[in-house]
Short mmCIF file of C-alpha atoms in Angstrom, two decimals:
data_model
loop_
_atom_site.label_atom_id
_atom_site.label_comp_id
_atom_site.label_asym_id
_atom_site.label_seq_id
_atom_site.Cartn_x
_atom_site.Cartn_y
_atom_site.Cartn_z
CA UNK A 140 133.23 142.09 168.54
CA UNK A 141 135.24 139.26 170.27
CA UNK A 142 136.32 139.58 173.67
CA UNK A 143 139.99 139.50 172.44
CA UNK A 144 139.77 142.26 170.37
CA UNK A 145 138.10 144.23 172.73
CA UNK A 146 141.17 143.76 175.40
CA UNK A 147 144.08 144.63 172.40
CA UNK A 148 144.70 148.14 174.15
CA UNK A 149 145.12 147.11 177.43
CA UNK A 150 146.22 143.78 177.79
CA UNK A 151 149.93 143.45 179.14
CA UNK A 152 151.76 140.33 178.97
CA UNK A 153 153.78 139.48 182.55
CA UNK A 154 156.90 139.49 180.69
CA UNK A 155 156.87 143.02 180.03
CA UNK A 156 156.59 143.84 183.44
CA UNK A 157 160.29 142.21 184.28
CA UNK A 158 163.42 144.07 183.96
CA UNK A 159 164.59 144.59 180.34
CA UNK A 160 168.53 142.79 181.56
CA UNK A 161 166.87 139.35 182.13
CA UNK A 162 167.43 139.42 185.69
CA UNK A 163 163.87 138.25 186.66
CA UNK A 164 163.27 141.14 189.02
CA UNK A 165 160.08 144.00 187.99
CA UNK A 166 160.97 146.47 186.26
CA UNK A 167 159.73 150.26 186.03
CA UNK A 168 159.20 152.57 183.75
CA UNK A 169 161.09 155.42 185.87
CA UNK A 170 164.48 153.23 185.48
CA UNK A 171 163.69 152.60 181.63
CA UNK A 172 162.30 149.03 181.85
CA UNK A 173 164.84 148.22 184.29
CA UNK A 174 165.20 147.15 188.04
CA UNK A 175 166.75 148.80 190.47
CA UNK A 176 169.81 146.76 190.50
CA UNK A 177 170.19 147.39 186.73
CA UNK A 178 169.16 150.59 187.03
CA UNK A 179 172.12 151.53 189.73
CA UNK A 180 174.48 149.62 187.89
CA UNK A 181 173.18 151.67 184.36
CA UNK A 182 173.81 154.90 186.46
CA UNK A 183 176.97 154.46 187.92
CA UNK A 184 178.68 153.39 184.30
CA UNK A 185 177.03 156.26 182.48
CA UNK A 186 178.18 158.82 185.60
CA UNK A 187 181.78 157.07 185.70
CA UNK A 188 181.83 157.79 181.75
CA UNK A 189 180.68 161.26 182.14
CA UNK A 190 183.59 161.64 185.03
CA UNK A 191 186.17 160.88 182.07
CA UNK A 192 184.82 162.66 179.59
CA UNK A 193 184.91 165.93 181.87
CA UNK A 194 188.74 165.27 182.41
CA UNK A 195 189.53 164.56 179.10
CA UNK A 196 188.03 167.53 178.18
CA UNK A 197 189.26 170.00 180.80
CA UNK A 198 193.34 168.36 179.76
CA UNK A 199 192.55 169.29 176.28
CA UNK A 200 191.66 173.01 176.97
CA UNK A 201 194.49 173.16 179.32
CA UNK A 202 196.56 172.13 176.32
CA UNK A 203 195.27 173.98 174.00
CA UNK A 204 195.37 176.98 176.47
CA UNK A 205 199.58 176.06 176.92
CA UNK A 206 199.99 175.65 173.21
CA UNK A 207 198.41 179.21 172.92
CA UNK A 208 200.53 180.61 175.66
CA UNK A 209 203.70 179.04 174.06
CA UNK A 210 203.07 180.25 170.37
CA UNK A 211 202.09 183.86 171.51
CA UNK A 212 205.79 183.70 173.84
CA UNK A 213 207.72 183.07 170.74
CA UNK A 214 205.86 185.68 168.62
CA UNK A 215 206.55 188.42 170.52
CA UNK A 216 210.54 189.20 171.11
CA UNK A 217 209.58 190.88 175.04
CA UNK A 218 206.97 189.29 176.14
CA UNK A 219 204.71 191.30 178.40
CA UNK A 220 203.05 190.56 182.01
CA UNK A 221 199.77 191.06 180.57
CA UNK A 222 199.38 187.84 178.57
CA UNK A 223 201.45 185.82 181.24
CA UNK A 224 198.47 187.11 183.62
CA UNK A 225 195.93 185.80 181.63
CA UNK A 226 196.85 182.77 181.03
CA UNK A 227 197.48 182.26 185.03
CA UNK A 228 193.59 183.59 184.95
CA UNK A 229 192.42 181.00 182.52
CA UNK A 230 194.52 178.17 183.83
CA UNK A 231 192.73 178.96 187.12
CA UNK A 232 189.64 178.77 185.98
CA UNK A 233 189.83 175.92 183.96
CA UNK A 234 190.93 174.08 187.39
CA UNK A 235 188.19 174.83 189.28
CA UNK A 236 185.73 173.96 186.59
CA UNK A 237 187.78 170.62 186.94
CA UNK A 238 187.11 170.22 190.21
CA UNK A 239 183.34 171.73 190.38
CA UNK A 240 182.91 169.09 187.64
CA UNK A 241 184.25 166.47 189.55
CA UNK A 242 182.44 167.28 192.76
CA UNK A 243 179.09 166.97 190.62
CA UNK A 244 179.07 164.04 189.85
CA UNK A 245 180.85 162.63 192.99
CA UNK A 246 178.74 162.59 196.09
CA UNK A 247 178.48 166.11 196.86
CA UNK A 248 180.60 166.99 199.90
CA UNK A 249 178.73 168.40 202.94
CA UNK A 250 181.57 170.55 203.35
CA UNK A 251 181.25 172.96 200.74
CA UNK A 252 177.77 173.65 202.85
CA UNK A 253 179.21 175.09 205.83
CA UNK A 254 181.42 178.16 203.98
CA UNK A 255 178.07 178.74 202.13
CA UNK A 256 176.51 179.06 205.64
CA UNK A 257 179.52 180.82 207.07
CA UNK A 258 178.13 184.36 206.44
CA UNK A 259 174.31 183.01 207.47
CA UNK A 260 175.36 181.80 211.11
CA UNK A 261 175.78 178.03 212.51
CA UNK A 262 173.83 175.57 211.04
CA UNK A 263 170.76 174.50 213.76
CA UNK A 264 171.29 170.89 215.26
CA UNK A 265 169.16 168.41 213.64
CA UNK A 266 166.96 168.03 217.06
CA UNK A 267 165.97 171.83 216.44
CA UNK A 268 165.26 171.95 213.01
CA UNK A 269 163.51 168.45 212.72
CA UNK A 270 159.78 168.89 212.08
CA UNK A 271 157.87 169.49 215.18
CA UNK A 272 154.78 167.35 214.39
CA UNK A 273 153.37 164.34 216.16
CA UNK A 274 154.13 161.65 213.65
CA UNK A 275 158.14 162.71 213.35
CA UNK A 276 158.11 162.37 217.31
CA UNK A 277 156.22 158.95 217.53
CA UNK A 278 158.52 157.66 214.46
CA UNK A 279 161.71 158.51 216.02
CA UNK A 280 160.10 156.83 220.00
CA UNK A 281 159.48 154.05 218.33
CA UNK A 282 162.59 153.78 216.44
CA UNK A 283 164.98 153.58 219.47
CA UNK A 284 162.65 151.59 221.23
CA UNK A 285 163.28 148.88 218.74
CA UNK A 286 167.02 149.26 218.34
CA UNK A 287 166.78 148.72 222.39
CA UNK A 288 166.51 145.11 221.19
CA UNK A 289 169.56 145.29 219.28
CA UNK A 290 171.57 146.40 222.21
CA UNK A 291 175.15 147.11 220.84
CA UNK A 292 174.26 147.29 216.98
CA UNK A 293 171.36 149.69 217.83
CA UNK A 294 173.19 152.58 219.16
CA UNK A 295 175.43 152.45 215.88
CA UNK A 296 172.84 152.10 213.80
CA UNK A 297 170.87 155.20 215.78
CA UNK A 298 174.21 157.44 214.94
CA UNK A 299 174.56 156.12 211.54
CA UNK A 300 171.09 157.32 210.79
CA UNK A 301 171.20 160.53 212.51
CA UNK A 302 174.69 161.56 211.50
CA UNK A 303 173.19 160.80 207.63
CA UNK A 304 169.99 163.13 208.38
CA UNK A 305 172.11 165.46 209.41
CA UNK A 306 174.61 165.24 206.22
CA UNK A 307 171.23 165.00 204.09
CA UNK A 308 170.23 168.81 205.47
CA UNK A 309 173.15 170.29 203.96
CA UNK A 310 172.42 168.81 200.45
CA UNK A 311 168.92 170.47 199.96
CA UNK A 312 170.79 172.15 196.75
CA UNK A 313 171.08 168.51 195.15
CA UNK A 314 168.85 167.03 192.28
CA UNK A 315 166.24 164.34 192.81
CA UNK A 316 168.57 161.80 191.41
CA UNK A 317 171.31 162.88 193.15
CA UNK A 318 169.18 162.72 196.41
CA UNK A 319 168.16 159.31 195.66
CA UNK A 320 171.84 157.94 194.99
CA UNK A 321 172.80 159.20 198.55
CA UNK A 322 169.74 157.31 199.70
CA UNK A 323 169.91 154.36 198.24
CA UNK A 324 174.14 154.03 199.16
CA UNK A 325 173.06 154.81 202.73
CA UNK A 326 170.96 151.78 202.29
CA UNK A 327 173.09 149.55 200.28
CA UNK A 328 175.99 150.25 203.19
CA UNK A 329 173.41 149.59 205.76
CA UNK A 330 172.40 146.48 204.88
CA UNK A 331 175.72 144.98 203.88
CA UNK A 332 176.81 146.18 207.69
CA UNK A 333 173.44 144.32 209.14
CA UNK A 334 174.27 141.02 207.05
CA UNK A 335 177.62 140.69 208.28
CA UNK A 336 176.26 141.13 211.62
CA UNK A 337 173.10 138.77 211.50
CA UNK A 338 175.31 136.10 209.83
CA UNK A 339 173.16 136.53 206.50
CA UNK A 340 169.82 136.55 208.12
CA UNK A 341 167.81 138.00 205.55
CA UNK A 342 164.60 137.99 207.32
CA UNK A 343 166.24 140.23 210.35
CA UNK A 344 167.94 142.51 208.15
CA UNK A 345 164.94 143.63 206.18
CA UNK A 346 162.68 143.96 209.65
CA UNK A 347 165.86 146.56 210.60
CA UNK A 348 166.22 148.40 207.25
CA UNK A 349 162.13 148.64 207.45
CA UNK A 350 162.85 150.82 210.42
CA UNK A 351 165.25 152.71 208.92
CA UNK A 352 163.36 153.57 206.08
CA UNK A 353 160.67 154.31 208.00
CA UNK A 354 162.88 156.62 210.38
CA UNK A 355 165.37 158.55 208.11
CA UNK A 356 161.92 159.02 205.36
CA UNK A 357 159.71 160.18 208.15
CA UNK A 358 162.49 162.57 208.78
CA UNK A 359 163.59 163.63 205.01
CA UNK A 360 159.51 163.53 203.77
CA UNK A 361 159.33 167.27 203.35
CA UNK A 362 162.71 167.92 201.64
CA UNK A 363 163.15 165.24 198.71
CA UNK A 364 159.12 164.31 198.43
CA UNK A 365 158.12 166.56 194.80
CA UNK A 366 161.68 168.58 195.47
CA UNK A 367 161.39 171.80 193.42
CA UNK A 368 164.17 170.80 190.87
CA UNK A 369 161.83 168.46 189.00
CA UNK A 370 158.88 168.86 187.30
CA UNK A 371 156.72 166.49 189.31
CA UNK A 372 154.24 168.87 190.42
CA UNK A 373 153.74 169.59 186.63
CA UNK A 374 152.97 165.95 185.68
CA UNK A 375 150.29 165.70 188.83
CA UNK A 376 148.56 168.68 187.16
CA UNK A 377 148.79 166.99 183.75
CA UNK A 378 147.61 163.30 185.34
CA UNK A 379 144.64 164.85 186.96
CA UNK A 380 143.68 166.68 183.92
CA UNK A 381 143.99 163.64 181.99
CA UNK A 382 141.74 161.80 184.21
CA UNK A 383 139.21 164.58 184.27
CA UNK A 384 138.91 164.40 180.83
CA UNK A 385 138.36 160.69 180.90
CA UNK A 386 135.53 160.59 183.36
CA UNK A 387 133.26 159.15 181.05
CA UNK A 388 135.00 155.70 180.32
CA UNK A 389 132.94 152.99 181.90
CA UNK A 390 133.53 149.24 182.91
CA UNK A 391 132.39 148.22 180.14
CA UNK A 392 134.79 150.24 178.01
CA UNK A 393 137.51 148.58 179.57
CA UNK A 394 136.10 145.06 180.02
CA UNK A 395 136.25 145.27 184.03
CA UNK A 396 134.53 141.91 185.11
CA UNK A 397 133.27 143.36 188.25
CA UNK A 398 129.76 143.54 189.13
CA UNK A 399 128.98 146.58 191.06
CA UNK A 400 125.39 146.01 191.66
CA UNK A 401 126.60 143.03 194.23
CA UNK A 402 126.89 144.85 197.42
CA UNK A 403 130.33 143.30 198.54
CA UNK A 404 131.47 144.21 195.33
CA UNK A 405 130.57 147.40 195.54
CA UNK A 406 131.96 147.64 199.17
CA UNK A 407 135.35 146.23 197.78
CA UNK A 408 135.69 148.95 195.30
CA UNK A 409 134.95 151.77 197.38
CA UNK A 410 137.82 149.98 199.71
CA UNK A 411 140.00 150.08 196.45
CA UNK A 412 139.44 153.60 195.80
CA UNK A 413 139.89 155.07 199.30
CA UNK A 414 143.31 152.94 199.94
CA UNK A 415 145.06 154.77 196.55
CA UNK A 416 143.96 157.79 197.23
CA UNK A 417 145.03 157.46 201.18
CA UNK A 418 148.37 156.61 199.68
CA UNK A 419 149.21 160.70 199.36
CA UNK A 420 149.05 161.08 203.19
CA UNK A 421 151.54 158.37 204.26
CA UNK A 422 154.94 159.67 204.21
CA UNK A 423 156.90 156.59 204.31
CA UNK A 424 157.70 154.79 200.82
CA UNK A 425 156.77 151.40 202.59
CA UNK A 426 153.60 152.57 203.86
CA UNK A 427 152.73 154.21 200.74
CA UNK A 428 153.28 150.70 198.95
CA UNK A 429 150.95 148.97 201.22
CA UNK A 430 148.29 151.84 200.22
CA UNK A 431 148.79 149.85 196.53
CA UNK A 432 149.02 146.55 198.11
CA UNK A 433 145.43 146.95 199.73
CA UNK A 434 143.83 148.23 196.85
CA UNK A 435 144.90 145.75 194.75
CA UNK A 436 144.14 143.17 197.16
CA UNK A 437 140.60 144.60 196.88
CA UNK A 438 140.36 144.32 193.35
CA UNK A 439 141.18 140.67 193.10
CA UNK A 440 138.52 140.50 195.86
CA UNK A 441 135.99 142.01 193.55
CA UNK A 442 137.08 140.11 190.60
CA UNK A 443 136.76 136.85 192.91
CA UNK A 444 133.63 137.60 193.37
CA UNK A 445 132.31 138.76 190.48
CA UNK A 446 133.38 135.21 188.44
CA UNK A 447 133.12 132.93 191.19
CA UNK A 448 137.17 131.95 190.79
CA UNK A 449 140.28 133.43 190.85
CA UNK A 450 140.97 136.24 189.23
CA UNK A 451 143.97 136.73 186.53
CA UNK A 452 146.61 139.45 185.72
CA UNK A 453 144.30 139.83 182.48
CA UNK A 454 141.30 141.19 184.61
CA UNK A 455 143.61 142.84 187.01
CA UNK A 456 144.85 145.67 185.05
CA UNK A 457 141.84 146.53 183.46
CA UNK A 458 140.08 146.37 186.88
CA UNK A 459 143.16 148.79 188.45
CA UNK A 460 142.73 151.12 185.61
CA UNK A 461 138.75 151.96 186.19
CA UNK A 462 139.91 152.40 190.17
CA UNK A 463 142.50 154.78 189.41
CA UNK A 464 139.94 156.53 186.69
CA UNK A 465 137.50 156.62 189.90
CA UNK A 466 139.81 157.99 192.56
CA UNK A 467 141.90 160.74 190.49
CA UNK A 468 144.33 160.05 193.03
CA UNK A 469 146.52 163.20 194.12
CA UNK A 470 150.07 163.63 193.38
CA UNK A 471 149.89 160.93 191.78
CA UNK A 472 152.89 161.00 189.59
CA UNK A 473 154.82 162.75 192.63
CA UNK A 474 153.80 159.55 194.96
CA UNK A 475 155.04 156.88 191.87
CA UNK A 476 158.14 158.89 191.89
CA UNK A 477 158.49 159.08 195.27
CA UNK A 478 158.35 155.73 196.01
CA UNK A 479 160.77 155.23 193.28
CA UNK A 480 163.70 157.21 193.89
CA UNK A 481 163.77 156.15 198.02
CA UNK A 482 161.73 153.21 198.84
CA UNK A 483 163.96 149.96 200.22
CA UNK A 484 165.24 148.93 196.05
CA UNK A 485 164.25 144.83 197.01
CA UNK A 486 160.64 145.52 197.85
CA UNK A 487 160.27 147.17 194.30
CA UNK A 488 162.26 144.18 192.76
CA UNK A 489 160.43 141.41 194.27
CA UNK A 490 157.21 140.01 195.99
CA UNK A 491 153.33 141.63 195.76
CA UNK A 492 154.95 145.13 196.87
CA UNK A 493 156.63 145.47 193.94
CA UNK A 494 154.39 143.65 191.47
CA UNK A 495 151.64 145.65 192.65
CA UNK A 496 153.75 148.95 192.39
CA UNK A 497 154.80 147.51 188.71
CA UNK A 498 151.27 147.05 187.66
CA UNK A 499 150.50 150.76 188.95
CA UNK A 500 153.12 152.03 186.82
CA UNK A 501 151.52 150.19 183.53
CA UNK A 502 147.86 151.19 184.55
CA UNK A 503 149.24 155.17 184.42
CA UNK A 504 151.07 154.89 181.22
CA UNK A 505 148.19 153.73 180.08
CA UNK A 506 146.06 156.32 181.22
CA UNK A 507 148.25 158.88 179.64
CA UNK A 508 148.28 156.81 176.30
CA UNK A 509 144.71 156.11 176.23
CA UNK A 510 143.18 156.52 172.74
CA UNK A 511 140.17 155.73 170.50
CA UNK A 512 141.31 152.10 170.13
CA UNK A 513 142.06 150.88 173.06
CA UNK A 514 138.55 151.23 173.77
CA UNK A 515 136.67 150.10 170.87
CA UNK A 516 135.67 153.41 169.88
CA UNK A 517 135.13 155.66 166.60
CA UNK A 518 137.69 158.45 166.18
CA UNK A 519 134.44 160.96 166.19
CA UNK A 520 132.81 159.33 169.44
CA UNK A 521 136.34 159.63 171.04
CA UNK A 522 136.43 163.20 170.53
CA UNK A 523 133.73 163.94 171.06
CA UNK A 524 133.63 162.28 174.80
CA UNK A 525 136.62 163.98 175.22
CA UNK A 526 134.86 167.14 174.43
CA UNK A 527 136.00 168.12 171.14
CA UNK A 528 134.13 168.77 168.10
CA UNK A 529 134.05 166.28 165.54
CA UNK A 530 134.13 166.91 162.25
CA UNK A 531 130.63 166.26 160.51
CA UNK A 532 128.55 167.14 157.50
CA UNK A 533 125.88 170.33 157.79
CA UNK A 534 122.39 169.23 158.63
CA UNK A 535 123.33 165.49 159.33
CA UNK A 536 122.59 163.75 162.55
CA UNK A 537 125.80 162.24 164.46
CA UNK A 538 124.15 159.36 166.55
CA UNK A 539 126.63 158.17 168.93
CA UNK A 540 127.55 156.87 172.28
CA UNK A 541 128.08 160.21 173.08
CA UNK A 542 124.17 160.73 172.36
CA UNK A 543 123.10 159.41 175.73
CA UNK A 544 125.13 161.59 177.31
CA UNK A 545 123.80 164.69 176.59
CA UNK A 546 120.36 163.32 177.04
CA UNK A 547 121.61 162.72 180.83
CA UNK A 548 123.07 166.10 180.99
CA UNK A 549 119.88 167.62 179.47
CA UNK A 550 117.57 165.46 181.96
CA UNK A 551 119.94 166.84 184.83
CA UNK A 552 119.28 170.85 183.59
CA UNK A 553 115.82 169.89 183.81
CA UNK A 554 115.45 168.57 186.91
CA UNK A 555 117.59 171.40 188.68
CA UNK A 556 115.50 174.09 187.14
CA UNK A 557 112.62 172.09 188.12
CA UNK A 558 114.34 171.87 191.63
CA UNK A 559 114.96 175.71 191.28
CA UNK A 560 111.08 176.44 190.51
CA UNK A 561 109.49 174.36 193.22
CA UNK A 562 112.13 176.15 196.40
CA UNK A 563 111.34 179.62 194.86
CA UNK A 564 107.36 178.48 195.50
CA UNK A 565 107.93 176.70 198.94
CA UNK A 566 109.09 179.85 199.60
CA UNK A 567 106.76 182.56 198.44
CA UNK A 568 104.28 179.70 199.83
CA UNK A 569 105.81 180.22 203.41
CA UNK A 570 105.68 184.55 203.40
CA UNK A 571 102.14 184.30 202.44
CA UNK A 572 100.85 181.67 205.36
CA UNK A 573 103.36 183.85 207.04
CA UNK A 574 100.79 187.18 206.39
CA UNK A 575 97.58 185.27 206.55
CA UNK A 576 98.35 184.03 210.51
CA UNK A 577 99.54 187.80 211.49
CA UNK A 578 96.38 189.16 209.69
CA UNK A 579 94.09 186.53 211.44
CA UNK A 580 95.68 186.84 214.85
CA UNK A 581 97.34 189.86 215.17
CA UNK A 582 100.55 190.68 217.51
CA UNK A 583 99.11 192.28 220.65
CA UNK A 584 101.84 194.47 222.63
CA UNK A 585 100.99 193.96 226.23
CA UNK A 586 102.23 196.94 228.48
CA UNK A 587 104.91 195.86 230.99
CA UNK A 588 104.37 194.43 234.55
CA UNK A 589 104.09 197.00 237.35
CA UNK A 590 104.38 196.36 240.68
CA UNK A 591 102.01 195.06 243.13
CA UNK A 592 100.93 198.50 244.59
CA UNK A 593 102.47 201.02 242.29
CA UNK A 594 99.99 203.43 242.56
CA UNK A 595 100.73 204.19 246.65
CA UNK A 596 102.57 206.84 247.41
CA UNK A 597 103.87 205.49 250.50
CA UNK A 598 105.58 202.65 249.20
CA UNK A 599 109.19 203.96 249.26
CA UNK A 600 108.89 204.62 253.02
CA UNK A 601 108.44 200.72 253.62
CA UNK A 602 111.59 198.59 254.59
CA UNK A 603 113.00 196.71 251.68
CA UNK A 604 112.04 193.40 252.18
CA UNK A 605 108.20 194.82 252.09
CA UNK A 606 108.65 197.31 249.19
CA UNK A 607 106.27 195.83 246.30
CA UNK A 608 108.44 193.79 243.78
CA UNK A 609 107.72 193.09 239.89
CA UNK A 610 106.32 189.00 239.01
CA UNK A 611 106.24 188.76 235.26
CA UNK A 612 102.73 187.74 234.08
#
């Protein structure tokens, strides 16, 4: 079968990896095909509509609520306190459903925290409550020693950041999404601030906002990194399932051109491998898109290589698909969205970072999607990698990939019972040259030392220095 065919299930052309708008930035399938940019501007319109529709709604019940009230007034000839009361009750109610509505989908005030923490006591200062680990402490040294350097802007920018950890603390009640709007506005606001101030110096604004991401993320890592309100913890146990199940696929299943047998190849995988999975331990968006950045880095490497010339996007994916296979990276899904919802939005839009990240994105989806034809394979020999029984007639032989296999796993049994069967002998050999040296030179129990002299009488009327003293034999 051609080489073409062979690629159908995995090949992705570049111009699916752009934003879905047009706008030439990546894309990602978190944001529906979309960029950040789109994907903010998306959000906003579809919150802004769901703002109106909320009002529109809570004016029509209050209507309908006054249209009650009215009719009921003119059907009775007294009219009572009772019903009066009600309606005060309802009108009431409907108001503050207004305004909870409203507050939901505006940026949640921080000062509806403090009356919730009224009856709990005052709420710790940030330098108490801050994570007492050696990272946080080195992060934050190093962060004011570089807004030294910016003198005047630094301090500002040192307070903005703080005063917005701070505000973040009282929000831990907020969803993911809504944690990464407040994010990403602190951002936006930042770095509009920063270009006014460095005159549109792009190059000095992102080497700032770097530092603040790398600050206010350090600080945040353990509140909005796989927050309990989502159900990211539940798609790392489904990813790493997935991949368990598909430890059988093999280079040559996916039409990796990489040579493993070549030592530097070999090295540059393993490099590949341990950079995604080191990507878990970094806490900083940034960092953990230069774990990707690395690894892929490595791959092309590999590829290089492997084919003596550059490698293409066509043997990238592929190759970036066996690596993740390999590593079974964890949290996985929890890292991609991680990265996501609070990484700096122009190093996902634009440059390796985010092509990288991009490509990432695809080679997951496509783990998850994985079937019988995207790797050249029968239904039956499919399933029956995967584990399952497949369907066959009685007394027929089903020769299959899947046949070499089990002839591994049965050489394996083999070998550790034969493993088993020669350590039970070593050691029944050992207990009997064990007996045969005690029977041919038995233990002799010597009595202990006495001392020089023991058997005068005299010898406790000597001085001490000349009583007879005990030298072991």
């Amino acid at each position: 079968m051609s080489q073409k065919s062979e690629r159908r299930g995995i090949h992705v052309d570049q111009s699916e990896l752009l934003c879905k708008k047009g706008c030439g930035y990546y894309g990602n399938a978190a944001w529906q095909g979309l960029c950040s940019k789109c994907w903010r501007e998306e959000y906003q319109r579809a919150r802004q509509k769901q703002i109106q529709e909320d009002w529109a709604l809570a004016e029509k019940l209050q209507r309908e609520e006054e249209a009650a009230y009215a009719s009921s007034q003119g059907a009775q000839s007294q009219p009572s306190l009772t019903p009066f009361s009600k309606f005060e009750e309802k009108k009431t109610n409907e108001k503050t459903r207004k305004v909870t509505t409203v507050k939901k989908f505006f940026s949640p005030s921080s000062r509806t925290a403090p009356k919730k923490e009224s009856h709990e006591g005052k709420t710790p200062s940030p330098s108490i409550t801050r994570q007492s680990s050696i990272e946080t402490d080195r992060v934050s040294r190093d962060f004011v020693d570089f807004l030294k350097n910016l003198q005047k802007p630094g301090r500002e920018i040192h307070k903005q950041s703080r005063a917005f950890i701070e505000n973040m603390a009282n929000k831990k009640d907020l969803g993911a999404d809504e944690l990464s709007e407040c994010v990403q506005d602190f951002y936006q606001n930042m770095s509009d601030r920063l270009m006014t101030h460095f005159k549109g110096s792009t190059e000095r604004v992102e080497r700032v906002m770097d530092q603040v991401e790398k600050y206010i993320m350090t600080r945040l890592y353990k509140n909005v990194f796989c927050p309990e309100t989502t159900d990211d913890e539940k798609k790392d146990l489904a990813t790493q399932h997935r991949i368990r199940a598909l430890h059988w696929v093999t280079i040559q299943m996916l039409c990796v051109p990489v040579d493993e047998e070549i030592p530097e190849v070999s090295d540059n995988v393993v490099k590949a491998i341990t950079d995604v999975i080191e990507m878990d331990s970094k806490r900083v968006p940034r960092d953990k898109l230069a774990c990707i950045t690395r690894c892929s880095k490595h791959i092309f490497t590999a590829i290089k290589i492997t084919k003596n010339e550059p490698a293409s996007a066509d043997d990238f994916l592929p190759t970036l698909i066996y690596i993740v296979l390999k590593a079974n990276p964890p949290r996985l899904q929890s890292n991609i969205q991680y990265i996501t919802r609070f990484c700096n939005p122009s190093r996902l839009m634009t440059g390796e970072d985010g092509y990288y990240f991009t490509n990432l994105c695809c080679a997951v989806a496509f783990i998850e999607k994985l079937d019988a034809q995207s790797l050249n394979l029968s239904a039956e020999d499919f399933e029956r990698y995967m584990g399952e029984e497949p369907r066959a007639e009685p007394g027929v032989p089903e020769p299959g990939p899947a046949d070499g296999a089990g002839a591994r796993h049965d050489r394996v049994l083999e070998g550790a019972r034969g493993l088993q069967s020669d350590l039970i002998g070593w050691q029944e050999s050992v207990e009997r040259e064990v007996r045969e040296i005690l029977e041919k030179y038995p233990l002799e129990i010597r009595p202990p030392a006495s001392a020089i002299d023991s058997d005068n009488v005299e010898n406790d009327r000597l001085p001490p220095p000349l009583q007879p003293q005990v030298f072991a034999g």
